[in-house]
Amino acid sequence: MTKGVLLPRTTPPFSPSTITHWRTTKPTVPFTHKRSIIATQPPLPCFLHDFSKVLSRTACSSSRRTNSNGLSYSSRVSLAKAVSINTNMSNYCTHSTDEIFSSKRRSRGPVMAAKKAAEGVTQEDSKYKHTVDLPKTTFGMRANSSQREPEIQKMWEENQVLKNIADGNTGGNFILHDGPPYANGDLHIGHALNKILKDIINRYKEARNNLTPLKLRAKANKFAKETVKSQMSSFKRYGVWADWNNPYLTLDPEYEAAQIEVFGQMALKGYIYRGRKPVHWSPSSQTALAEAELEYPEGHVSRSIYAIFKVVGAPVVSNDLLHEFPNLCIAIWTTTPWTIPANAAVAINPKLEYAVVGVESLDERASSSGENKKKKFGNILKDEKIPCLIVASELVSRLEAKWGVKLVVKRRLLGSELENYRYLHPVDNRECPVVVGGDYITTETGTGLVHTAPGHGQEDYVTGQKYGLPILSPVDDRGIFTEEAGQFSGLDVLGEGNTAVVKYLDENLSLILEESYEHKYPYDWRTKKPTIFRATEQWFASVEGFRDAAMGAIGHVKWVPAQGENRISAMTSNRSDWCISRQRTWGVPIPVFYHLQSREPLMNEETIDHIKSIIAQKGSDAWWYMTVEDLLPPKYCDRAAEYEKGTDTMDVWFDSGSSWAAVLTKRDCLSFPADLYLEGTDQHRGWFQSSLLTSIATTGKAPYSCKNQKESPAYGADVLRLWVSSVDYTGDVMIGSQILRQMSEIYRKLRGSLRYLLANLHDWKADYTVPYHELPRIDKHALCQLENVVKTIQGNYDNYQFFKIFQILQRFVIVDLSNFYFDVAKDRLYVGGSTSYTRRSCQTVLAAHLLSIVRVIAPILPHLAEDVWQNLPFQYTTEYGSVAKYVFEAKWPALNERWLNIPVEEIEFWGKILELRTEVNRVLEVARTGKLIGAGLDAKVYIYSSDASLASQLSELCEAKNDADTLHRLFITSQAEIIPSLEDEHFKDVPYSGECLIQGKTKVWIGVSRATGSKCERCWNYSEQVGSISDHPTLCGRCYSVIGVQMPPEVAAVS
Ligand SMILES: [Zn+2]
């Protein structure tokens, strides 16, 4: 935000239309520097314009010093200071952190007295020291989190707070079903973000009487179990509540059996099939991979080639092309030269225009050839008789430039005319067809003709199915060419195999150009090595079979943020069949037997049920150590010798995608579907999707009703948790030492506000509560604001908008309360009289704030909230009549509609008061700079407004019967007077003044002079009464009555 913009800080929302005008008293020169403030010390007539320049420059730069234009007025220095303060103030508005115009200056009396008393300083006014109600609390200013947080966690654990609260839960369950983290080592900040977000939700739902614990699950192996244990202890240190004694693990036999059941149900519904299809294959881990197991690192460079295949035959109907161009080739482009041996066709787009071009070699190319390592021209270009080529018309000029040749268009034709021409396979001289492909053939790259190897590409496979093309895949599990690849046999396709193919093509005059090509290429997410597309026999789930149902279910789920719905919709609608088999020995087996001779799979209801019951008892290891005879149901036992077990296991996404079945439907305390799944946005193609697909396929329902996204406590867990709450977890989040320092500072201020509340309630009992209708206006307004905040925060919890809660808390607790209500309240609390109405009504408001704030922050900052709760100076009794010993036993604060329902005019009026107060503070600050006053209590404020209604409302406050609403108390000055006119000579002598616009329209004049009368020894307010009370000559009337001495009637008459 712009520095130097002065906006009232206490009247949200900040209105950009707030313009403050100031002028000197003498002479009356209107000063209209927009968004700047000047209050000047008279007489400075000719100084104003220069000053405005200085001001604007200072306000726009970080400099706090005005080194202005040789002005020699003695008052210049003090004005510069005023500017400096203004700059501070604007920082304050934008950063909401500094304390400016702090109460330290204006309500110094009691505060200083308290401070001095604490320091044991003897002072003159010590006579009344014991009558001042100083704040008192056992709650530390410092969090000391490394010690205190574990203590609190221990207390929760020892007292089984979570269990007791959950047991006492009478409402329906809220189920946040936690996903399956991989056992991936020590925790990092992403884990913190993830788990803390979930914990915030659970704690909130618990406070709203809705808890079911968070679940943790892990991968099925020993390492996983150890990691789970270590992650668990770290999560506990973050203060994450969960059913840690009873986590679910995918390697539990119960879980595995449920997963087999899901698989079986899908198989029996016909959604599972076995097929030979190209899948993502990782040579480095020798298994098929799902899309979700791939990553696309930046900077992958492939060897791309332009190759040509000789046309040798034409469709029966037309043969004229070959007559006209007997030496004709088709040009293709590929980034995977190693797939050329598996080429089965070349595909064209029937709607594109193609051209037959003659190739004329250029000399320039020859000179640049060889120099460029990224580019290598083929031998064919050196040949005397370069054949004519077919390429897409649109690409002719681009290819000319790329190949360094001149291409002469000799004939144009439509793609559809090329179908069924035949060409010679460049490696093994098979005749292959030109086929019609789909819209995937474009003129963005390449030649417009696509090398088609159905064994190595998804689109190629689809096109191949249409034409009955062979699915060649002469590559083994390790990514090595098989014997089927002839001369390339034994070579690694991603290495020397690729090189050999390129070299072969060049030697046989089939290569035009080879060049490096940087693009996105899939890597194995575990090994970080490139994958290949390779046709193998795999098991698939036919997404086609239940895609419509899945799409329908997505629409009924609430997604946060809303874009999540688009993401998962797009992914589900485009999803090809899900390859669920993996060639691994860990995990849950695909429960299938193969006939030894026919290779026919055996899998039916009986076999699946039988295997399920074995795994439920013995775990999935049984599949490996038991014999086929034992694994087959009795009915098949005599034929056991004809079968063998399958060795494939299921995709881990099938494991995790079955968690709804294995956990939600199996555990007594849980139910299906879950209320919430919460993970990072990457899970739209991972867990969210796998869970959706398995659930839809078997139950027809989504497994969740609502879903979501996200992201070494050197600081306390609560600071980290505060950070988690502050980020918009739907996008990328930032963290660093600077950010944590800021969080720590905000935490400290929040703690300070809570400490203020605790300390001023040290003698509080619920019995002292002042009935609502008897409260002063300021208190009713404060309760209304509090209730609004609680209500808004509740709405944001319900919508998982934690960063908004963070913003509201920061603004309300740290800025608004501290700067107004808490500040003004000090007088009432410290010197208003221990049991007085003014103090008790204030404490009524403070108690309401403490009890509400501590409970609404508890889900985010459980340790801080509990620490406050353990230091509560009074007992809190729940609506059920039990004493809440822990903060979470206190539940969520019930909304008090009555507090909310104050008239709109009243809210508007307080808005004006707060704005006016800010303006008054500005003039006071200038008066302080000018050494007229020290503290605000040394001052008297004059207000004039031509707006009669505002003037009368303000006068009403001046005459308020209760001490709390009195205008000068709100300003924290000793006196305030509403004056009827500015014409009166008396007011023209007021030494400091200025004008401002309240709410952008109501003009108000503010004057400041020294307060009249003398300073009261006890409260430091000035009063004419001081000196008039014979036995307490240093006290004001208020203090005199407070200390319990009967006031003489004649004094009471003096106002
Ligand atoms: Zn007093």
mmCIF file with all atom_site columns, C-alpha atoms in Angstrom, residues 606-767:
data_model
loop_
_atom_site.group_PDB
_atom_site.id
_atom_site.type_symbol
_atom_site.label_atom_id
_atom_site.label_alt_id
_atom_site.label_comp_id
_atom_site.label_asym_id
_atom_site.label_entity_id
_atom_site.label_seq_id
_atom_site.pdbx_PDB_ins_code
_atom_site.Cartn_x
_atom_site.Cartn_y
_atom_site.Cartn_z
_atom_site.occupancy
_atom_site.B_iso_or_equiv
_atom_site.pdbx_formal_charge
_atom_site.auth_seq_id
_atom_site.auth_comp_id
_atom_site.auth_asym_id
_atom_site.auth_atom_id
_atom_site.pdbx_PDB_model_num
ATOM 1   C CA . GLU A 1 606 ? -16.269 -67.582 -5.887  1.00 0.00 ? 606 GLU A CA 1
ATOM 2   C CA . THR A 1 607 ? -12.555 -67.152 -6.421  1.00 0.00 ? 607 THR A CA 1
ATOM 3   C CA . ILE A 1 608 ? -12.605 -63.536 -5.272  1.00 0.00 ? 608 ILE A CA 1
ATOM 4   C CA . ASP A 1 609 ? -14.620 -64.327 -2.129  1.00 0.00 ? 609 ASP A CA 1
ATOM 5   C CA . HIS A 1 610 ? -12.312 -67.172 -1.266  1.00 0.00 ? 610 HIS A CA 1
ATOM 6   C CA . ILE A 1 611 ? -9.169  -65.080 -1.657  1.00 0.00 ? 611 ILE A CA 1
ATOM 7   C CA . LYS A 1 612 ? -10.749 -62.224 0.251   1.00 0.00 ? 612 LYS A CA 1
ATOM 8   C CA . SER A 1 613 ? -11.445 -64.428 3.250   1.00 0.00 ? 613 SER A CA 1
ATOM 9   C CA . ILE A 1 614 ? -7.896  -65.806 3.195   1.00 0.00 ? 614 ILE A CA 1
ATOM 10  C CA . ILE A 1 615 ? -6.398  -62.298 3.063   1.00 0.00 ? 615 ILE A CA 1
ATOM 11  C CA . ALA A 1 616 ? -8.708  -61.051 5.805   1.00 0.00 ? 616 ALA A CA 1
ATOM 12  C CA . GLN A 1 617 ? -7.194  -63.706 8.078   1.00 0.00 ? 617 GLN A CA 1
ATOM 13  C CA . LYS A 1 618 ? -3.612  -63.947 6.935   1.00 0.00 ? 618 LYS A CA 1
ATOM 14  C CA . GLY A 1 619 ? -2.869  -60.762 5.074   1.00 0.00 ? 619 GLY A CA 1
ATOM 15  C CA . SER A 1 620 ? -1.835  -60.433 1.450   1.00 0.00 ? 620 SER A CA 1
ATOM 16  C CA . ASP A 1 621 ? 1.466   -62.247 2.004   1.00 0.00 ? 621 ASP A CA 1
ATOM 17  C CA . ALA A 1 622 ? -0.635  -65.402 1.822   1.00 0.00 ? 622 ALA A CA 1
ATOM 18  C CA . TRP A 1 623 ? -0.947  -64.893 -1.928  1.00 0.00 ? 623 TRP A CA 1
ATOM 19  C CA . TRP A 1 624 ? 2.777   -65.442 -2.223  1.00 0.00 ? 624 TRP A CA 1
ATOM 20  C CA . TYR A 1 625 ? 3.372   -68.215 0.275   1.00 0.00 ? 625 TYR A CA 1
ATOM 21  C CA . MET A 1 626 ? 0.224   -70.297 -0.305  1.00 0.00 ? 626 MET A CA 1
ATOM 22  C CA . THR A 1 627 ? -0.138  -72.751 -3.141  1.00 0.00 ? 627 THR A CA 1
ATOM 23  C CA . VAL A 1 628 ? -2.569  -72.402 -6.020  1.00 0.00 ? 628 VAL A CA 1
ATOM 24  C CA . GLU A 1 629 ? -4.481  -75.346 -4.627  1.00 0.00 ? 629 GLU A CA 1
ATOM 25  C CA . ASP A 1 630 ? -5.002  -73.613 -1.286  1.00 0.00 ? 630 ASP A CA 1
ATOM 26  C CA . LEU A 1 631 ? -5.845  -70.288 -2.859  1.00 0.00 ? 631 LEU A CA 1
ATOM 27  C CA . LEU A 1 632 ? -8.515  -71.707 -5.153  1.00 0.00 ? 632 LEU A CA 1
ATOM 28  C CA . PRO A 1 633 ? -11.958 -72.367 -3.716  1.00 0.00 ? 633 PRO A CA 1
ATOM 29  C CA . PRO A 1 634 ? -12.646 -76.074 -2.981  1.00 0.00 ? 634 PRO A CA 1
ATOM 30  C CA . LYS A 1 635 ? -14.692 -76.437 -6.148  1.00 0.00 ? 635 LYS A CA 1
ATOM 31  C CA . TYR A 1 636 ? -11.592 -75.812 -8.288  1.00 0.00 ? 636 TYR A CA 1
ATOM 32  C CA . CYS A 1 637 ? -9.105  -77.735 -6.184  1.00 0.00 ? 637 CYS A CA 1
ATOM 33  C CA . ASP A 1 638 ? -8.880  -80.756 -8.420  1.00 0.00 ? 638 ASP A CA 1
ATOM 34  C CA . ARG A 1 639 ? -7.997  -78.475 -11.336 1.00 0.00 ? 639 ARG A CA 1
ATOM 35  C CA . ALA A 1 640 ? -5.332  -76.548 -9.450  1.00 0.00 ? 640 ALA A CA 1
ATOM 36  C CA . ALA A 1 641 ? -2.566  -78.048 -11.540 1.00 0.00 ? 641 ALA A CA 1
ATOM 37  C CA . GLU A 1 642 ? -3.941  -76.324 -14.636 1.00 0.00 ? 642 GLU A CA 1
ATOM 38  C CA . TYR A 1 643 ? -3.523  -72.820 -13.179 1.00 0.00 ? 643 TYR A CA 1
ATOM 39  C CA . GLU A 1 644 ? -0.895  -70.462 -11.937 1.00 0.00 ? 644 GLU A CA 1
ATOM 40  C CA . LYS A 1 645 ? -1.194  -67.334 -9.801  1.00 0.00 ? 645 LYS A CA 1
ATOM 41  C CA . GLY A 1 646 ? -0.952  -63.904 -11.354 1.00 0.00 ? 646 GLY A CA 1
ATOM 42  C CA . THR A 1 647 ? 2.015   -61.945 -10.093 1.00 0.00 ? 647 THR A CA 1
ATOM 43  C CA . ASP A 1 648 ? 0.738   -58.431 -10.669 1.00 0.00 ? 648 ASP A CA 1
ATOM 44  C CA . THR A 1 649 ? -0.194  -56.198 -7.780  1.00 0.00 ? 649 THR A CA 1
ATOM 45  C CA . MET A 1 650 ? -2.594  -53.312 -7.713  1.00 0.00 ? 650 MET A CA 1
ATOM 46  C CA . ASP A 1 651 ? -1.724  -49.697 -8.357  1.00 0.00 ? 651 ASP A CA 1
ATOM 47  C CA . VAL A 1 652 ? -1.146  -47.937 -5.039  1.00 0.00 ? 652 VAL A CA 1
ATOM 48  C CA . TRP A 1 653 ? -3.831  -45.472 -6.063  1.00 0.00 ? 653 TRP A CA 1
ATOM 49  C CA . PHE A 1 654 ? -6.197  -48.380 -5.961  1.00 0.00 ? 654 PHE A CA 1
ATOM 50  C CA . ASP A 1 655 ? -5.004  -49.052 -2.405  1.00 0.00 ? 655 ASP A CA 1
ATOM 51  C CA . SER A 1 656 ? -5.625  -45.518 -1.263  1.00 0.00 ? 656 SER A CA 1
ATOM 52  C CA . GLY A 1 657 ? -8.696  -45.156 -3.434  1.00 0.00 ? 657 GLY A CA 1
ATOM 53  C CA . SER A 1 658 ? -10.244 -48.006 -1.450  1.00 0.00 ? 658 SER A CA 1
ATOM 54  C CA . SER A 1 659 ? -9.843  -46.317 1.918   1.00 0.00 ? 659 SER A CA 1
ATOM 55  C CA . TRP A 1 660 ? -13.483 -45.301 2.004   1.00 0.00 ? 660 TRP A CA 1
ATOM 56  C CA . ALA A 1 661 ? -14.387 -48.991 1.812   1.00 0.00 ? 661 ALA A CA 1
ATOM 57  C CA . ALA A 1 662 ? -11.726 -50.240 4.187   1.00 0.00 ? 662 ALA A CA 1
ATOM 58  C CA . VAL A 1 663 ? -12.107 -47.535 6.822   1.00 0.00 ? 663 VAL A CA 1
ATOM 59  C CA . LEU A 1 664 ? -15.288 -45.529 6.507   1.00 0.00 ? 664 LEU A CA 1
ATOM 60  C CA . THR A 1 665 ? -17.624 -48.457 5.975   1.00 0.00 ? 665 THR A CA 1
ATOM 61  C CA . LYS A 1 666 ? -15.847 -50.826 8.334   1.00 0.00 ? 666 LYS A CA 1
ATOM 62  C CA . ARG A 1 667 ? -15.293 -48.851 11.517  1.00 0.00 ? 667 ARG A CA 1
ATOM 63  C CA . ASP A 1 668 ? -18.099 -48.483 14.013  1.00 0.00 ? 668 ASP A CA 1
ATOM 64  C CA . CYS A 1 669 ? -17.667 -44.798 14.695  1.00 0.00 ? 669 CYS A CA 1
ATOM 65  C CA . LEU A 1 670 ? -17.428 -43.794 11.047  1.00 0.00 ? 670 LEU A CA 1
ATOM 66  C CA . SER A 1 671 ? -19.836 -43.618 8.200   1.00 0.00 ? 671 SER A CA 1
ATOM 67  C CA . PHE A 1 672 ? -19.836 -43.427 4.426   1.00 0.00 ? 672 PHE A CA 1
ATOM 68  C CA . PRO A 1 673 ? -19.594 -41.037 2.652   1.00 0.00 ? 673 PRO A CA 1
ATOM 69  C CA . ALA A 1 674 ? -17.119 -38.838 4.531   1.00 0.00 ? 674 ALA A CA 1
ATOM 70  C CA . ASP A 1 675 ? -17.951 -35.188 5.123   1.00 0.00 ? 675 ASP A CA 1
ATOM 71  C CA . LEU A 1 676 ? -14.595 -34.003 3.918   1.00 0.00 ? 676 LEU A CA 1
ATOM 72  C CA . TYR A 1 677 ? -11.524 -35.083 1.983   1.00 0.00 ? 677 TYR A CA 1
ATOM 73  C CA . LEU A 1 678 ? -8.751  -32.488 2.244   1.00 0.00 ? 678 LEU A CA 1
ATOM 74  C CA . GLU A 1 679 ? -5.497  -32.641 0.296   1.00 0.00 ? 679 GLU A CA 1
ATOM 75  C CA . GLY A 1 680 ? -3.293  -30.649 -2.035  1.00 0.00 ? 680 GLY A CA 1
ATOM 76  C CA . THR A 1 681 ? -4.490  -29.811 -5.482  1.00 0.00 ? 681 THR A CA 1
ATOM 77  C CA . ASP A 1 682 ? -2.301  -32.560 -6.986  1.00 0.00 ? 682 ASP A CA 1
ATOM 78  C CA . GLN A 1 683 ? -4.760  -35.037 -5.532  1.00 0.00 ? 683 GLN A CA 1
ATOM 79  C CA . HIS A 1 684 ? -7.360  -34.135 -8.118  1.00 0.00 ? 684 HIS A CA 1
ATOM 80  C CA . ARG A 1 685 ? -5.640  -36.650 -10.293 1.00 0.00 ? 685 ARG A CA 1
ATOM 81  C CA . GLY A 1 686 ? -4.545  -38.785 -7.357  1.00 0.00 ? 686 GLY A CA 1
ATOM 82  C CA . TRP A 1 687 ? -6.487  -39.706 -4.307  1.00 0.00 ? 687 TRP A CA 1
ATOM 83  C CA . PHE A 1 688 ? -9.610  -37.607 -4.955  1.00 0.00 ? 688 PHE A CA 1
ATOM 84  C CA . GLN A 1 689 ? -9.954  -39.255 -8.319  1.00 0.00 ? 689 GLN A CA 1
ATOM 85  C CA . SER A 1 690 ? -9.040  -42.834 -7.431  1.00 0.00 ? 690 SER A CA 1
ATOM 86  C CA . SER A 1 691 ? -11.440 -42.688 -4.490  1.00 0.00 ? 691 SER A CA 1
ATOM 87  C CA . LEU A 1 692 ? -14.162 -41.284 -6.685  1.00 0.00 ? 692 LEU A CA 1
ATOM 88  C CA . LEU A 1 693 ? -13.691 -43.923 -9.375  1.00 0.00 ? 693 LEU A CA 1
ATOM 89  C CA . THR A 1 694 ? -13.678 -46.952 -7.067  1.00 0.00 ? 694 THR A CA 1
ATOM 90  C CA . SER A 1 695 ? -16.594 -45.604 -5.095  1.00 0.00 ? 695 SER A CA 1
ATOM 91  C CA . ILE A 1 696 ? -18.703 -44.732 -8.114  1.00 0.00 ? 696 ILE A CA 1
ATOM 92  C CA . ALA A 1 697 ? -17.928 -48.036 -9.791  1.00 0.00 ? 697 ALA A CA 1
ATOM 93  C CA . THR A 1 698 ? -19.068 -50.080 -6.825  1.00 0.00 ? 698 THR A CA 1
ATOM 94  C CA . THR A 1 699 ? -21.566 -47.952 -4.926  1.00 0.00 ? 699 THR A CA 1
ATOM 95  C CA . GLY A 1 700 ? -22.627 -45.387 -7.484  1.00 0.00 ? 700 GLY A CA 1
ATOM 96  C CA . LYS A 1 701 ? -21.822 -42.641 -4.943  1.00 0.00 ? 701 LYS A CA 1
ATOM 97  C CA . ALA A 1 702 ? -18.902 -40.305 -4.357  1.00 0.00 ? 702 ALA A CA 1
ATOM 98  C CA . PRO A 1 703 ? -17.023 -41.175 -1.138  1.00 0.00 ? 703 PRO A CA 1
ATOM 99  C CA . TYR A 1 704 ? -17.163 -37.619 0.089   1.00 0.00 ? 704 TYR A CA 1
ATOM 100 C CA . SER A 1 705 ? -19.792 -34.970 0.353   1.00 0.00 ? 705 SER A CA 1
ATOM 101 C CA . CYS A 1 706 ? -17.345 -32.147 0.256   1.00 0.00 ? 706 CYS A CA 1
ATOM 102 C CA . LYS A 1 707 ? -13.666 -31.663 -0.692  1.00 0.00 ? 707 LYS A CA 1
ATOM 103 C CA . ASN A 1 708 ? -10.625 -29.465 -0.625  1.00 0.00 ? 708 ASN A CA 1
ATOM 104 C CA . GLN A 1 709 ? -7.006  -28.357 -1.366  1.00 0.00 ? 709 GLN A CA 1
ATOM 105 C CA . LYS A 1 710 ? -3.653  -26.704 0.327   1.00 0.00 ? 710 LYS A CA 1
ATOM 106 C CA . GLU A 1 711 ? 0.828   -26.308 0.641   1.00 0.00 ? 711 GLU A CA 1
ATOM 107 C CA . SER A 1 712 ? 11.272  -27.929 12.493  1.00 0.00 ? 712 SER A CA 1
ATOM 108 C CA . PRO A 1 713 ? 9.081   -25.720 14.518  1.00 0.00 ? 713 PRO A CA 1
ATOM 109 C CA . ALA A 1 714 ? 11.863  -23.310 15.479  1.00 0.00 ? 714 ALA A CA 1
ATOM 110 C CA . TYR A 1 715 ? 8.945   -21.186 16.589  1.00 0.00 ? 715 TYR A CA 1
ATOM 111 C CA . GLY A 1 716 ? 6.234   -22.708 18.682  1.00 0.00 ? 716 GLY A CA 1
ATOM 112 C CA . ALA A 1 717 ? 3.706   -24.968 17.070  1.00 0.00 ? 717 ALA A CA 1
ATOM 113 C CA . ASP A 1 718 ? 1.120   -22.204 17.402  1.00 0.00 ? 718 ASP A CA 1
ATOM 114 C CA . VAL A 1 719 ? 3.199   -19.773 15.349  1.00 0.00 ? 719 VAL A CA 1
ATOM 115 C CA . LEU A 1 720 ? 3.438   -22.403 12.637  1.00 0.00 ? 720 LEU A CA 1
ATOM 116 C CA . ARG A 1 721 ? -0.275  -23.047 12.947  1.00 0.00 ? 721 ARG A CA 1
ATOM 117 C CA . LEU A 1 722 ? -0.964  -19.332 12.731  1.00 0.00 ? 722 LEU A CA 1
ATOM 118 C CA . TRP A 1 723 ? 1.032   -19.267 9.506   1.00 0.00 ? 723 TRP A CA 1
ATOM 119 C CA . VAL A 1 724 ? -0.982  -22.182 8.134   1.00 0.00 ? 724 VAL A CA 1
ATOM 120 C CA . SER A 1 725 ? -4.167  -20.321 8.912   1.00 0.00 ? 725 SER A CA 1
ATOM 121 C CA . SER A 1 726 ? -2.842  -17.183 7.233   1.00 0.00 ? 726 SER A CA 1
ATOM 122 C CA . VAL A 1 727 ? -2.131  -18.668 3.831   1.00 0.00 ? 727 VAL A CA 1
ATOM 123 C CA . ASP A 1 728 ? -4.536  -19.052 0.996   1.00 0.00 ? 728 ASP A CA 1
ATOM 124 C CA . TYR A 1 729 ? -3.942  -22.757 0.691   1.00 0.00 ? 729 TYR A CA 1
ATOM 125 C CA . THR A 1 730 ? -5.655  -22.929 -2.691  1.00 0.00 ? 730 THR A CA 1
ATOM 126 C CA . GLY A 1 731 ? -2.583  -21.467 -4.353  1.00 0.00 ? 731 GLY A CA 1
ATOM 127 C CA . ASP A 1 732 ? 1.131   -21.657 -3.825  1.00 0.00 ? 732 ASP A CA 1
ATOM 128 C CA . VAL A 1 733 ? 2.070   -20.608 -0.344  1.00 0.00 ? 733 VAL A CA 1
ATOM 129 C CA . MET A 1 734 ? 5.089   -18.709 0.884   1.00 0.00 ? 734 MET A CA 1
ATOM 130 C CA . ILE A 1 735 ? 7.107   -19.369 3.968   1.00 0.00 ? 735 ILE A CA 1
ATOM 131 C CA . GLY A 1 736 ? 10.445  -18.128 5.154   1.00 0.00 ? 736 GLY A CA 1
ATOM 132 C CA . SER A 1 737 ? 12.156  -16.739 8.192   1.00 0.00 ? 737 SER A CA 1
ATOM 133 C CA . GLN A 1 738 ? 10.781  -13.266 7.486   1.00 0.00 ? 738 GLN A CA 1
ATOM 134 C CA . ILE A 1 739 ? 7.220   -14.549 7.287   1.00 0.00 ? 739 ILE A CA 1
ATOM 135 C CA . LEU A 1 740 ? 7.612   -16.609 10.435  1.00 0.00 ? 740 LEU A CA 1
ATOM 136 C CA . ARG A 1 741 ? 9.030   -13.597 12.227  1.00 0.00 ? 741 ARG A CA 1
ATOM 137 C CA . GLN A 1 742 ? 5.931   -11.632 11.247  1.00 0.00 ? 742 GLN A CA 1
ATOM 138 C CA . MET A 1 743 ? 3.735   -14.475 12.431  1.00 0.00 ? 743 MET A CA 1
ATOM 139 C CA . SER A 1 744 ? 5.601   -14.575 15.670  1.00 0.00 ? 744 SER A CA 1
ATOM 140 C CA . GLU A 1 745 ? 5.017   -10.847 16.098  1.00 0.00 ? 745 GLU A CA 1
ATOM 141 C CA . ILE A 1 746 ? 1.304   -11.194 15.413  1.00 0.00 ? 746 ILE A CA 1
ATOM 142 C CA . TYR A 1 747 ? 1.146   -14.106 17.813  1.00 0.00 ? 747 TYR A CA 1
ATOM 143 C CA . ARG A 1 748 ? 2.856   -11.996 20.456  1.00 0.00 ? 748 ARG A CA 1
ATOM 144 C CA . LYS A 1 749 ? 0.322   -9.198  20.017  1.00 0.00 ? 749 LYS A CA 1
ATOM 145 C CA . LEU A 1 750 ? -2.571  -11.589 20.139  1.00 0.00 ? 750 LEU A CA 1
ATOM 146 C CA . ARG A 1 751 ? -1.146  -13.017 23.315  1.00 0.00 ? 751 ARG A CA 1
ATOM 147 C CA . GLY A 1 752 ? -0.774  -9.494  24.677  1.00 0.00 ? 752 GLY A CA 1
ATOM 148 C CA . SER A 1 753 ? -4.444  -8.736  24.016  1.00 0.00 ? 753 SER A CA 1
ATOM 149 C CA . LEU A 1 754 ? -5.526  -11.922 25.736  1.00 0.00 ? 754 LEU A CA 1
ATOM 150 C CA . ARG A 1 755 ? -3.258  -11.094 28.628  1.00 0.00 ? 755 ARG A CA 1
ATOM 151 C CA . TYR A 1 756 ? -4.885  -7.694  28.951  1.00 0.00 ? 756 TYR A CA 1
ATOM 152 C CA . LEU A 1 757 ? -8.275  -9.388  29.169  1.00 0.00 ? 757 LEU A CA 1
ATOM 153 C CA . LEU A 1 758 ? -7.135  -11.927 31.750  1.00 0.00 ? 758 LEU A CA 1
ATOM 154 C CA . ALA A 1 759 ? -5.333  -9.327  33.830  1.00 0.00 ? 759 ALA A CA 1
ATOM 155 C CA . ASN A 1 760 ? -8.308  -7.002  34.042  1.00 0.00 ? 760 ASN A CA 1
ATOM 156 C CA . LEU A 1 761 ? -10.640 -9.796  35.036  1.00 0.00 ? 761 LEU A CA 1
ATOM 157 C CA . HIS A 1 762 ? -8.538  -10.943 37.979  1.00 0.00 ? 762 HIS A CA 1
ATOM 158 C CA . ASP A 1 763 ? -11.343 -10.233 40.420  1.00 0.00 ? 763 ASP A CA 1
ATOM 159 C CA . TRP A 1 764 ? -14.202 -11.202 38.121  1.00 0.00 ? 764 TRP A CA 1
ATOM 160 C CA . LYS A 1 765 ? -17.128 -13.505 38.831  1.00 0.00 ? 765 LYS A CA 1
ATOM 161 C CA . ALA A 1 766 ? -20.026 -14.245 36.512  1.00 0.00 ? 766 ALA A CA 1
ATOM 162 C CA . ASP A 1 767 ? -22.347 -12.927 39.262  1.00 0.00 ? 767 ASP A CA 1
#
